[in-house]
Amino acid sequence: MNITKEQIDDLNAIVKVAITKEDYSDKVDSILTDYRKTANIPGFRKGHVPMGLVKKQYGKAVLVDEVNKLLQDSLNKYLTEEKLDVLGNPLPKAQDDLDWDAENFSFEFELGLAPAFDVDLKTKKAITQYQIIADDKMIDEQVDRIAKQYGKLIAQDEVTEESEVTGVFKNEEKGLENRTTLTLDKLKGKRNLNKFVGAKVGDTLELKTKGLFEDDHDLINFLKVEHDEAHDLEIEVTFTIDEANKREATELNQELFDKLFGEGVVTSEEEMRAKIKEDAEKQFAQQADQRLLNDITEYLVENTKFDLPAEFLTKWIQATGENNLSEEEASEEYAKSEKGLRYQLIEGKIINNNDLQVSYDELKEFAKKYVRMQMAQFGQTDPEEEVLENISSRVLSNQEEAKRLSEQIMSEKLVNLYKEKANLKTKEITYENFVKEVYG
């Protein structure tokens, strides 16, 4: 066997594989000998079928199968040994004149090669690294919410703006009937608010779902409709008021502090506010890190210049797609995927250049941390180590879940690398202003 490479340009090459009879004949003969031992052909006892007849009946199929196996194995080995960084997979060139009755065969494959390029993390333009703070307004609102959440309910005969209203949403035509509790700050606009305020327990209100809530997603929770329906739902519903309650805020005392944070962890309102600020800013830091990762990703994709073997990749998409694609459709698919491919190459270069790895020990510890957080949501704040080990092992036995967690670890490593090496400018900002600035 002989394999040679013809370099077309920096991004494209042709690999030629020449296979001779000596490369496959022993294997083919061995398989046909086994066939002869087991073949059931009328007129012959098993094991006594003439080899010529076996070859006539099975020879070409075995030959084609073995040559294709040999071809794929040798091609993969060649790409590995030559350290060729290919995009997609080798594409076989069409051979209309391939003669399987010949003894020697020659095949050609098109290769799309990964481009050579450098990644400069010291960006010319400084990327904003947000430091999101929990300001006094946010902390005041959180303290107020906690005080009301743990306070007591006082029954009302008439709904006020501060009421928690329990009742049943109904639409007979849609088969919709759901009992729920809502606060009036969820409603959108004065018209909807005025229908509730002043209404009495037992009253039935007529409402329109379009523009009922500030967030259309609330329709999912309060009316129990499907997610796909929520955005475009335009129907009339009734709401029959079963209860109206005013929540009286609880006292900020040691009993509440212990209930919220554990016994003796917080001993005053000042410490409570500090703990709320600390916990909030930990969550904000995760959002800020994700934004930093997104912004640097966007910058690197836009400013790291290199060419791709676009024609090859378009042909590869056309050849390997689940559906039969025209050349125009394949070009459109390539255009959609090009940005993602560019970042994969950039990210791979950054990971290799900085020797970023995810070890199994790191993955296992991360899985245990993930399990611990999940269990804490159900009140299990101090699970035994053996329990964590068993559950995290089960999590990692799922390849998709293990891949997802591994990608999260790598994202953290990339963020830390960017904080160390990228050209960043820090901006302190409240969460409210962060949302406005980043998400409009």
CSV table of C-alpha atoms in Angstrom, one decimal:
chain,number,residue,atom,x,y,z
A,1,MET,CA,0.0,0.0,0.0
A,2,ASN,CA,1.1,3.5,-0.8
A,3,ILE,CA,-0.3,6.8,0.5
A,4,THR,CA,0.7,10.2,-0.8
A,5,LYS,CA,-0.5,13.7,-0.3
A,6,GLU,CA,-0.8,16.4,-2.9
A,7,GLN,CA,-1.0,19.9,-1.4
A,8,ILE,CA,-3.4,22.1,-3.4
A,9,ASP,CA,-3.0,25.1,-1.2
A,10,ASP,CA,-2.7,26.0,2.5
A,11,LEU,CA,-6.3,24.8,3.2
A,12,ASN,CA,-6.8,22.0,0.7
A,13,ALA,CA,-5.1,18.7,-0.1
A,14,ILE,CA,-5.7,15.5,-2.0
A,15,VAL,CA,-4.7,12.1,-0.4
A,16,LYS,CA,-4.1,9.2,-2.8
A,17,VAL,CA,-4.3,5.7,-1.5
A,18,ALA,CA,-3.0,2.8,-3.7
A,19,ILE,CA,-4.0,-0.7,-2.6
A,20,THR,CA,-2.4,-3.8,-4.2
A,21,LYS,CA,-3.5,-7.4,-4.2
A,22,GLU,CA,-0.9,-8.2,-1.5
A,23,ASP,CA,-2.6,-5.8,0.9
A,24,TYR,CA,-6.0,-7.6,1.0
A,25,SER,CA,-5.7,-11.1,-0.5
A,26,ASP,CA,-4.8,-13.0,2.6
A,27,LYS,CA,-7.7,-11.6,4.5
A,28,VAL,CA,-10.2,-12.2,1.7
A,29,ASP,CA,-9.0,-15.8,1.3
A,30,SER,CA,-9.3,-16.4,5.0
A,31,ILE,CA,-12.9,-15.1,5.1
A,32,LEU,CA,-13.9,-17.1,2.0
A,33,THR,CA,-12.3,-20.3,3.6
A,34,ASP,CA,-14.6,-19.7,6.6
A,35,TYR,CA,-17.6,-19.2,4.3
A,36,ARG,CA,-16.8,-22.5,2.6
A,37,LYS,CA,-17.0,-24.3,5.9
A,38,THR,CA,-20.5,-23.0,6.7
A,39,ALA,CA,-22.0,-22.3,3.3
A,40,ASN,CA,-25.3,-24.0,2.6
A,41,ILE,CA,-25.5,-24.5,-1.2
A,42,PRO,CA,-27.9,-27.0,-2.7
A,43,GLY,CA,-26.2,-30.1,-4.1
A,44,PHE,CA,-23.1,-29.9,-1.8
A,45,ARG,CA,-22.5,-31.1,1.7
A,46,LYS,CA,-21.6,-28.4,4.2
A,47,GLY,CA,-17.8,-27.9,4.1
A,48,HIS,CA,-17.4,-29.5,0.7
A,49,VAL,CA,-18.5,-26.6,-1.5
A,50,PRO,CA,-15.9,-26.0,-4.2
A,51,MET,CA,-13.9,-22.9,-3.5
A,52,GLY,CA,-14.5,-21.6,-7.1
A,53,LEU,CA,-18.2,-21.6,-6.4
A,54,VAL,CA,-17.8,-19.8,-3.0
A,55,LYS,CA,-15.6,-17.2,-4.7
A,56,LYS,CA,-18.2,-16.7,-7.5
A,57,GLN,CA,-21.0,-16.3,-5.0
A,58,TYR,CA,-19.3,-14.3,-2.3
A,59,GLY,CA,-15.9,-13.2,-3.5
A,60,LYS,CA,-16.7,-9.7,-4.9
A,61,ALA,CA,-18.8,-8.7,-1.8
A,62,VAL,CA,-16.0,-9.8,0.6
A,63,LEU,CA,-13.4,-8.1,-1.6
A,64,VAL,CA,-15.3,-4.8,-1.6
A,65,ASP,CA,-16.0,-5.0,2.2
A,66,GLU,CA,-12.3,-5.8,3.1
A,67,VAL,CA,-10.9,-3.1,0.7
A,68,ASN,CA,-13.2,-0.5,2.2
A,69,LYS,CA,-12.2,-1.5,5.8
A,70,LEU,CA,-8.5,-1.4,4.8
A,71,LEU,CA,-8.9,1.9,3.1
A,72,GLN,CA,-10.6,3.6,6.2
A,73,ASP,CA,-8.1,2.1,8.7
A,74,SER,CA,-5.1,3.1,6.7
A,75,LEU,CA,-6.4,6.6,5.9
A,76,ASN,CA,-7.2,7.3,9.6
A,77,LYS,CA,-3.7,6.0,10.6
A,78,TYR,CA,-2.1,8.2,8.0
A,79,LEU,CA,-3.9,11.3,9.2
A,80,THR,CA,-2.9,10.6,12.8
A,81,GLU,CA,0.8,9.8,12.0
A,82,GLU,CA,1.2,12.8,9.7
A,83,LYS,CA,-0.6,15.0,12.4
A,84,LEU,CA,-2.9,16.5,9.8
A,85,ASP,CA,-5.4,18.8,11.4
A,86,VAL,CA,-8.4,18.3,9.1
A,87,LEU,CA,-11.8,19.9,9.2
A,88,GLY,CA,-14.8,17.6,8.8
A,89,ASN,CA,-13.9,14.2,7.3
A,90,PRO,CA,-12.0,13.2,4.2
A,91,LEU,CA,-14.3,13.3,1.2
A,92,PRO,CA,-13.9,10.5,-1.4
A,93,LYS,CA,-13.6,11.7,-5.0
A,94,ALA,CA,-16.1,10.1,-7.3
A,95,GLN,CA,-14.7,7.2,-9.4
A,96,ASP,CA,-17.1,6.2,-12.2
A,97,ASP,CA,-14.6,3.8,-13.7
A,98,LEU,CA,-13.7,1.8,-10.6
A,99,ASP,CA,-13.2,-1.8,-11.7
A,100,TRP,CA,-13.7,-4.3,-8.8
A,101,ASP,CA,-12.5,-7.1,-11.1
A,102,ALA,CA,-9.0,-5.5,-11.1
A,103,GLU,CA,-6.3,-6.6,-8.6
A,104,ASN,CA,-5.0,-3.1,-7.7
A,105,PHE,CA,-7.1,-0.1,-6.7
A,106,SER,CA,-6.5,3.6,-6.4
A,107,PHE,CA,-8.6,6.0,-4.4
A,108,GLU,CA,-8.5,9.8,-3.8
A,109,PHE,CA,-9.8,11.8,-0.9
A,110,GLU,CA,-10.2,15.6,-0.6
A,111,LEU,CA,-9.1,17.1,2.7
A,112,GLY,CA,-10.0,20.4,4.2
A,113,LEU,CA,-7.2,21.6,6.4
A,114,ALA,CA,-7.4,23.7,9.5
A,115,PRO,CA,-5.8,27.2,9.0
A,116,ALA,CA,-2.7,28.3,10.8
A,117,PHE,CA,-3.3,31.5,12.9
A,118,ASP,CA,-2.4,33.2,16.2
A,119,VAL,CA,-4.8,34.3,19.0
A,120,ASP,CA,-3.9,37.5,20.8
A,121,LEU,CA,-5.7,37.8,24.1
A,122,LYS,CA,-4.3,41.3,24.7
A,123,THR,CA,-7.1,42.8,22.7
A,124,LYS,CA,-6.6,46.3,21.2
A,125,LYS,CA,-10.0,47.3,22.6
A,126,ALA,CA,-10.5,46.9,26.4
A,127,ILE,CA,-13.3,44.5,27.2
A,128,THR,CA,-15.6,45.5,30.1
A,129,GLN,CA,-15.5,43.2,33.1
A,130,TYR,CA,-18.6,44.0,35.1
A,131,GLN,CA,-18.5,44.0,38.9
A,132,ILE,CA,-22.2,43.8,39.9
A,133,ILE,CA,-23.0,45.1,43.3
A,134,ALA,CA,-26.2,44.7,45.4
A,135,ASP,CA,-27.1,48.3,46.3
A,136,ASP,CA,-29.1,49.5,49.2
A,137,LYS,CA,-32.3,49.6,47.2
A,138,MET,CA,-32.0,46.0,46.2
A,139,ILE,CA,-31.2,44.9,49.7
A,140,ASP,CA,-34.1,46.9,51.1
A,141,GLU,CA,-36.5,45.2,48.6
A,142,GLN,CA,-35.1,41.8,49.5
A,143,VAL,CA,-35.4,42.4,53.3
A,144,ASP,CA,-39.0,43.6,52.7
A,145,ARG,CA,-39.8,40.5,50.6
A,146,ILE,CA,-38.4,38.1,53.2
A,147,ALA,CA,-40.3,39.9,56.0
A,148,LYS,CA,-43.6,39.6,54.1
A,149,GLN,CA,-42.8,36.0,53.0
A,150,TYR,CA,-42.4,34.9,56.6
A,151,GLY,CA,-45.2,37.2,57.9
A,152,LYS,CA,-48.8,36.2,58.6
A,153,LEU,CA,-51.8,36.6,56.3
A,154,ILE,CA,-54.7,38.8,57.3
A,155,ALA,CA,-58.0,38.0,55.6
A,156,GLN,CA,-59.6,40.8,53.6
A,157,ASP,CA,-63.2,41.2,52.3
A,158,GLU,CA,-62.0,43.6,49.6
A,159,VAL,CA,-58.9,43.5,47.3
A,160,THR,CA,-56.3,46.2,47.7
A,161,GLU,CA,-53.1,46.9,45.8
A,162,GLU,CA,-51.2,45.0,48.5
A,163,SER,CA,-53.4,42.0,48.5
A,164,GLU,CA,-52.5,38.4,47.6
A,165,VAL,CA,-55.5,37.1,45.7
A,166,THR,CA,-56.4,33.5,45.4
A,167,GLY,CA,-59.0,32.4,42.9
A,168,VAL,CA,-59.8,30.3,39.8
A,169,PHE,CA,-58.9,31.3,36.2
A,170,LYS,CA,-61.4,29.7,33.8
A,171,ASN,CA,-62.2,29.4,30.1
A,172,GLU,CA,-64.7,26.6,29.2
A,173,GLU,CA,-64.0,26.7,25.5
A,174,LYS,CA,-60.3,26.0,26.0
A,175,GLY,CA,-60.9,23.6,28.8
A,176,LEU,CA,-58.9,25.9,31.1
A,177,GLU,CA,-59.4,25.9,34.9
A,178,ASN,CA,-56.7,26.6,37.3
A,179,ARG,CA,-56.7,27.8,41.0
A,180,THR,CA,-53.8,30.0,41.8
A,181,THR,CA,-52.5,32.9,44.0
A,182,LEU,CA,-51.1,36.1,42.6
A,183,THR,CA,-50.0,39.5,43.7
A,184,LEU,CA,-51.2,42.5,41.9
A,185,ASP,CA,-47.7,43.7,40.9
A,186,LYS,CA,-47.7,41.0,38.3
A,187,LEU,CA,-50.5,42.7,36.4
A,188,LYS,CA,-49.9,45.0,33.5
A,189,GLY,CA,-51.5,48.4,33.2
A,190,LYS,CA,-54.0,50.4,35.2
A,191,ARG,CA,-57.0,48.8,33.5
A,192,ASN,CA,-56.2,45.3,34.8
A,193,LEU,CA,-55.2,46.6,38.2
A,194,ASN,CA,-58.5,48.6,38.6
A,195,LYS,CA,-60.5,45.4,37.8
A,196,PHE,CA,-59.0,43.8,40.9
A,197,VAL,CA,-58.7,46.7,43.3
A,198,GLY,CA,-62.0,47.1,45.1
A,199,ALA,CA,-63.4,43.7,44.0
A,200,LYS,CA,-64.8,41.5,46.8
A,201,VAL,CA,-64.4,37.9,47.7
A,202,GLY,CA,-66.8,35.9,45.6
A,203,ASP,CA,-66.7,38.3,42.6
A,204,THR,CA,-66.0,37.0,39.1
A,205,LEU,CA,-63.8,39.3,36.9
A,206,GLU,CA,-63.7,39.2,33.1
A,207,LEU,CA,-60.2,39.5,31.8
A,208,LYS,CA,-58.3,39.3,28.5
A,209,THR,CA,-55.1,37.2,28.5
A,210,LYS,CA,-53.3,39.6,26.0
A,211,GLY,CA,-51.5,42.2,28.0
A,212,LEU,CA,-52.7,40.8,31.3
A,213,PHE,CA,-49.3,40.3,32.9
A,214,GLU,CA,-46.1,42.3,32.7
A,215,ASP,CA,-44.4,39.0,31.7
A,216,ASP,CA,-46.2,36.7,29.3
A,217,HIS,CA,-44.5,33.8,30.9
A,218,ASP,CA,-46.7,34.3,33.9
A,219,LEU,CA,-49.6,32.9,31.8
A,220,ILE,CA,-47.8,29.6,32.0
A,221,ASN,CA,-47.8,29.6,35.8
A,222,PHE,CA,-51.1,31.3,36.6
A,223,LEU,CA,-53.3,29.8,33.8
A,224,LYS,CA,-51.3,26.5,33.4
A,225,VAL,CA,-51.0,26.8,29.6
A,226,GLU,CA,-48.2,25.4,27.4
A,227,HIS,CA,-45.0,27.5,26.9
A,228,ASP,CA,-45.6,27.7,23.1
A,229,GLU,CA,-49.1,29.1,23.7
A,230,ALA,CA,-48.2,31.8,26.2
A,231,HIS,CA,-46.8,34.5,23.9
A,232,ASP,CA,-49.7,34.6,21.4
A,233,LEU,CA,-52.6,33.6,23.7
A,234,GLU,CA,-55.6,36.0,23.1
A,235,ILE,CA,-58.6,34.7,24.9
A,236,GLU,CA,-61.1,35.9,27.5
A,237,VAL,CA,-61.0,34.3,30.9
A,238,THR,CA,-62.9,34.7,34.1
A,239,PHE,CA,-61.3,34.9,37.5
A,240,THR,CA,-63.4,34.1,40.5
A,241,ILE,CA,-61.9,35.5,43.8
A,242,ASP,CA,-61.9,32.9,46.6
A,243,GLU,CA,-59.6,34.8,49.0
A,244,ALA,CA,-58.0,38.1,49.5
A,245,ASN,CA,-55.2,38.4,52.1
A,246,LYS,CA,-52.8,41.1,53.2
A,247,ARG,CA,-49.5,39.8,54.3
A,248,GLU,CA,-48.2,41.5,57.5
A,249,ALA,CA,-44.5,41.6,57.7
A,250,THR,CA,-42.8,39.5,60.4
A,251,GLU,CA,-40.4,41.0,62.9
A,252,LEU,CA,-36.7,40.8,62.0
A,253,ASN,CA,-35.6,38.7,65.0
A,254,GLN,CA,-33.3,35.9,65.9
A,255,GLU,CA,-36.0,33.3,65.2
A,256,LEU,CA,-36.2,34.5,61.6
A,257,PHE,CA,-32.4,34.8,61.2
A,258,ASP,CA,-31.9,31.2,62.4
A,259,LYS,CA,-34.6,30.0,60.0
A,260,LEU,CA,-33.0,31.7,57.1
A,261,PHE,CA,-29.3,31.2,57.7
A,262,GLY,CA,-28.9,28.5,60.3
A,263,GLU,CA,-28.6,28.8,64.0
A,264,GLY,CA,-26.4,31.6,65.2
A,265,VAL,CA,-24.9,32.4,61.8
A,266,VAL,CA,-26.6,35.9,61.7
A,267,THR,CA,-27.5,37.7,64.9
A,268,SER,CA,-28.7,41.2,63.8
A,269,GLU,CA,-30.5,43.0,61.0
A,270,GLU,CA,-27.1,44.5,60.0
A,271,GLU,CA,-25.6,41.1,59.6
A,272,MET,CA,-28.6,39.9,57.7
A,273,ARG,CA,-28.3,42.7,55.2
A,274,ALA,CA,-24.5,41.9,54.8
A,275,LYS,CA,-25.3,38.2,54.2
A,276,ILE,CA,-28.0,39.1,51.6
A,277,LYS,CA,-25.5,41.4,49.9
A,278,GLU,CA,-22.8,38.7,49.9
A,279,ASP,CA,-25.0,35.9,48.6
A,280,ALA,CA,-26.5,38.2,45.9
A,281,GLU,CA,-23.1,39.3,44.7
A,282,LYS,CA,-21.9,35.7,44.4
A,283,GLN,CA,-24.8,35.0,42.0
A,284,PHE,CA,-24.1,38.3,40.2
A,285,ALA,CA,-20.4,37.3,39.7
A,286,GLN,CA,-21.5,34.2,37.8
A,287,GLN,CA,-23.6,36.4,35.5
A,288,ALA,CA,-20.8,38.8,35.1
A,289,ASP,CA,-18.4,36.0,34.2
A,290,GLN,CA,-20.8,34.6,31.6
A,291,ARG,CA,-21.1,38.1,30.1
A,292,LEU,CA,-17.3,38.4,30.0
A,293,LEU,CA,-17.0,35.0,28.3
A,294,ASN,CA,-19.6,36.0,25.7
A,295,ASP,CA,-18.0,39.4,25.0
A,296,ILE,CA,-14.5,38.1,24.6
A,297,THR,CA,-15.8,35.2,22.4
A,298,GLU,CA,-17.5,37.7,20.2
A,299,TYR,CA,-14.4,39.9,20.0
A,300,LEU,CA,-12.1,37.1,19.2
A,301,VAL,CA,-14.4,35.7,16.4
A,302,GLU,CA,-14.6,39.2,14.9
A,303,ASN,CA,-11.0,40.1,15.2
A,304,THR,CA,-9.0,36.8,14.7
A,305,LYS,CA,-8.6,36.7,11.0
A,306,PHE,CA,-8.0,33.5,9.0
A,307,ASP,CA,-9.4,31.7,6.0
A,308,LEU,CA,-11.4,28.5,5.9
A,309,PRO,CA,-11.7,25.9,3.2
A,310,ALA,CA,-15.2,27.1,2.5
A,311,GLU,CA,-15.7,25.2,-0.8
A,312,PHE,CA,-14.6,21.9,0.8
A,313,LEU,CA,-16.8,22.4,3.9
A,314,THR,CA,-19.8,23.2,1.8
A,315,LYS,CA,-19.3,20.0,-0.1
A,316,TRP,CA,-18.8,18.1,3.1
A,317,ILE,CA,-22.1,19.5,4.6
A,318,GLN,CA,-23.8,18.5,1.4
A,319,ALA,CA,-22.4,15.0,1.4
A,320,THR,CA,-22.9,14.2,5.1
A,321,GLY,CA,-26.2,16.0,5.9
A,322,GLU,CA,-29.1,13.9,7.1
A,323,ASN,CA,-31.3,15.3,4.3
A,324,ASN,CA,-30.3,15.6,0.7
A,325,LEU,CA,-29.2,19.2,0.3
A,326,SER,CA,-28.7,21.2,-2.9
A,327,GLU,CA,-25.5,23.1,-3.4
A,328,GLU,CA,-27.3,26.3,-2.5
A,329,GLU,CA,-28.8,24.8,0.7
A,330,ALA,CA,-25.4,23.5,1.7
A,331,SER,CA,-23.9,27.0,1.2
A,332,GLU,CA,-26.6,28.4,3.4
A,333,GLU,CA,-25.9,25.8,6.1
A,334,TYR,CA,-22.2,26.6,5.9
A,335,ALA,CA,-22.9,30.3,6.3
A,336,LYS,CA,-25.0,29.6,9.4
A,337,SER,CA,-22.3,27.4,11.0
A,338,GLU,CA,-19.2,29.4,10.0
A,339,LYS,CA,-19.1,31.6,13.1
A,340,GLY,CA,-19.4,28.6,15.4
A,341,LEU,CA,-16.7,26.8,13.6
A,342,ARG,CA,-14.4,29.8,13.8
A,343,TYR,CA,-14.9,30.0,17.6
A,344,GLN,CA,-14.3,26.2,17.9
A,345,LEU,CA,-10.9,26.6,16.2
A,346,ILE,CA,-10.1,29.7,18.3
A,347,GLU,CA,-11.1,28.1,21.5
A,348,GLY,CA,-9.1,25.0,20.7
A,349,LYS,CA,-6.0,27.1,20.0
A,350,ILE,CA,-6.4,28.9,23.3
A,351,ILE,CA,-6.8,25.6,25.2
A,352,ASN,CA,-3.8,24.1,23.5
A,353,ASN,CA,-1.6,27.1,23.9
A,354,ASN,CA,-2.3,27.5,27.6
A,355,ASP,CA,-2.4,23.7,28.3
A,356,LEU,CA,-6.0,23.9,29.8
A,357,GLN,CA,-7.1,20.4,30.8
A,358,VAL,CA,-10.0,19.0,32.7
A,359,SER,CA,-8.8,16.1,34.8
A,360,TYR,CA,-11.1,13.3,36.1
A,361,ASP,CA,-10.5,14.4,39.7
A,362,GLU,CA,-11.6,17.9,38.8
A,363,LEU,CA,-14.7,16.6,37.0
A,364,LYS,CA,-15.6,14.3,40.0
A,365,GLU,CA,-15.3,17.2,42.5
A,366,PHE,CA,-17.3,19.4,40.3
A,367,ALA,CA,-20.0,16.8,40.0
A,368,LYS,CA,-20.1,16.4,43.8
A,369,LYS,CA,-20.4,20.2,44.1
A,370,TYR,CA,-23.3,20.1,41.6
A,371,VAL,CA,-25.0,17.3,43.5
A,372,ARG,CA,-24.6,19.1,46.8
A,373,MET,CA,-26.3,22.2,45.4
A,374,GLN,CA,-29.1,20.1,44.0
A,375,MET,CA,-29.7,18.4,47.4
A,376,ALA,CA,-29.6,21.7,49.2
A,377,GLN,CA,-32.6,22.9,47.2
A,378,PHE,CA,-34.5,20.0,48.9
A,379,GLY,CA,-33.3,20.9,52.4
A,380,GLN,CA,-30.5,18.3,52.5
A,381,THR,CA,-27.7,20.8,53.4
A,382,ASP,CA,-25.2,18.3,54.9
A,383,PRO,CA,-25.1,15.1,52.9
A,384,GLU,CA,-22.7,12.3,53.8
A,385,GLU,CA,-19.6,12.0,51.7
A,386,GLU,CA,-20.5,8.4,50.7
A,387,VAL,CA,-23.9,9.6,49.4
A,388,LEU,CA,-22.2,12.4,47.3
A,389,GLU,CA,-19.7,9.8,45.9
A,390,ASN,CA,-22.4,7.4,44.8
A,391,ILE,CA,-24.7,10.1,43.3
A,392,SER,CA,-21.9,11.9,41.5
A,393,SER,CA,-20.6,8.6,40.1
A,394,ARG,CA,-24.1,7.9,38.6
A,395,VAL,CA,-24.2,11.4,37.2
A,396,LEU,CA,-20.8,10.9,35.5
A,397,SER,CA,-21.9,7.6,34.1
A,398,ASN,CA,-24.2,9.5,31.8
A,399,GLN,CA,-21.9,10.7,28.9
A,400,GLU,CA,-24.1,13.7,28.0
A,401,GLU,CA,-24.1,14.9,31.6
A,402,ALA,CA,-20.4,14.3,32.0
A,403,LYS,CA,-19.7,16.3,28.8
A,404,ARG,CA,-21.9,19.1,30.0
A,405,LEU,CA,-20.2,19.4,33.4
A,406,SER,CA,-16.7,19.2,31.7
A,407,GLU,CA,-17.7,22.1,29.4
A,408,GLN,CA,-18.7,24.1,32.4
A,409,ILE,CA,-15.3,23.5,34.1
A,410,MET,CA,-13.5,24.5,30.8
A,411,SER,CA,-15.6,27.7,30.6
A,412,GLU,CA,-14.5,28.6,34.2
A,413,LYS,CA,-10.9,27.9,33.2
A,414,LEU,CA,-11.2,30.2,30.1
A,415,VAL,CA,-12.8,33.0,32.2
A,416,ASN,CA,-10.0,32.8,34.7
A,417,LEU,CA,-7.4,32.9,31.8
A,418,TYR,CA,-9.1,35.9,30.3
A,419,LYS,CA,-9.1,37.7,33.6
A,420,GLU,CA,-5.4,37.1,33.8
A,421,LYS,CA,-4.3,37.8,30.3
A,422,ALA,CA,-6.9,39.8,28.4
A,423,ASN,CA,-7.1,43.6,28.2
A,424,LEU,CA,-10.0,44.3,30.6
A,425,LYS,CA,-11.5,47.4,32.2
A,426,THR,CA,-13.5,46.9,35.4
A,427,LYS,CA,-16.9,48.6,35.7
A,428,GLU,CA,-18.8,48.6,39.0
A,429,ILE,CA,-22.5,48.6,38.4
A,430,THR,CA,-25.8,47.8,40.2
A,431,TYR,CA,-27.7,44.8,39.0
A,432,GLU,CA,-30.6,46.9,37.7
A,433,ASN,CA,-28.2,49.0,35.6
A,434,PHE,CA,-26.3,45.9,34.5
A,435,VAL,CA,-29.6,44.4,33.1
A,436,LYS,CA,-30.4,47.7,31.3
A,437,GLU,CA,-26.9,48.1,29.8
A,438,VAL,CA,-26.3,44.6,28.7
A,439,TYR,CA,-29.8,43.3,27.8
A,440,GLY,CA,-31.5,46.6,27.0
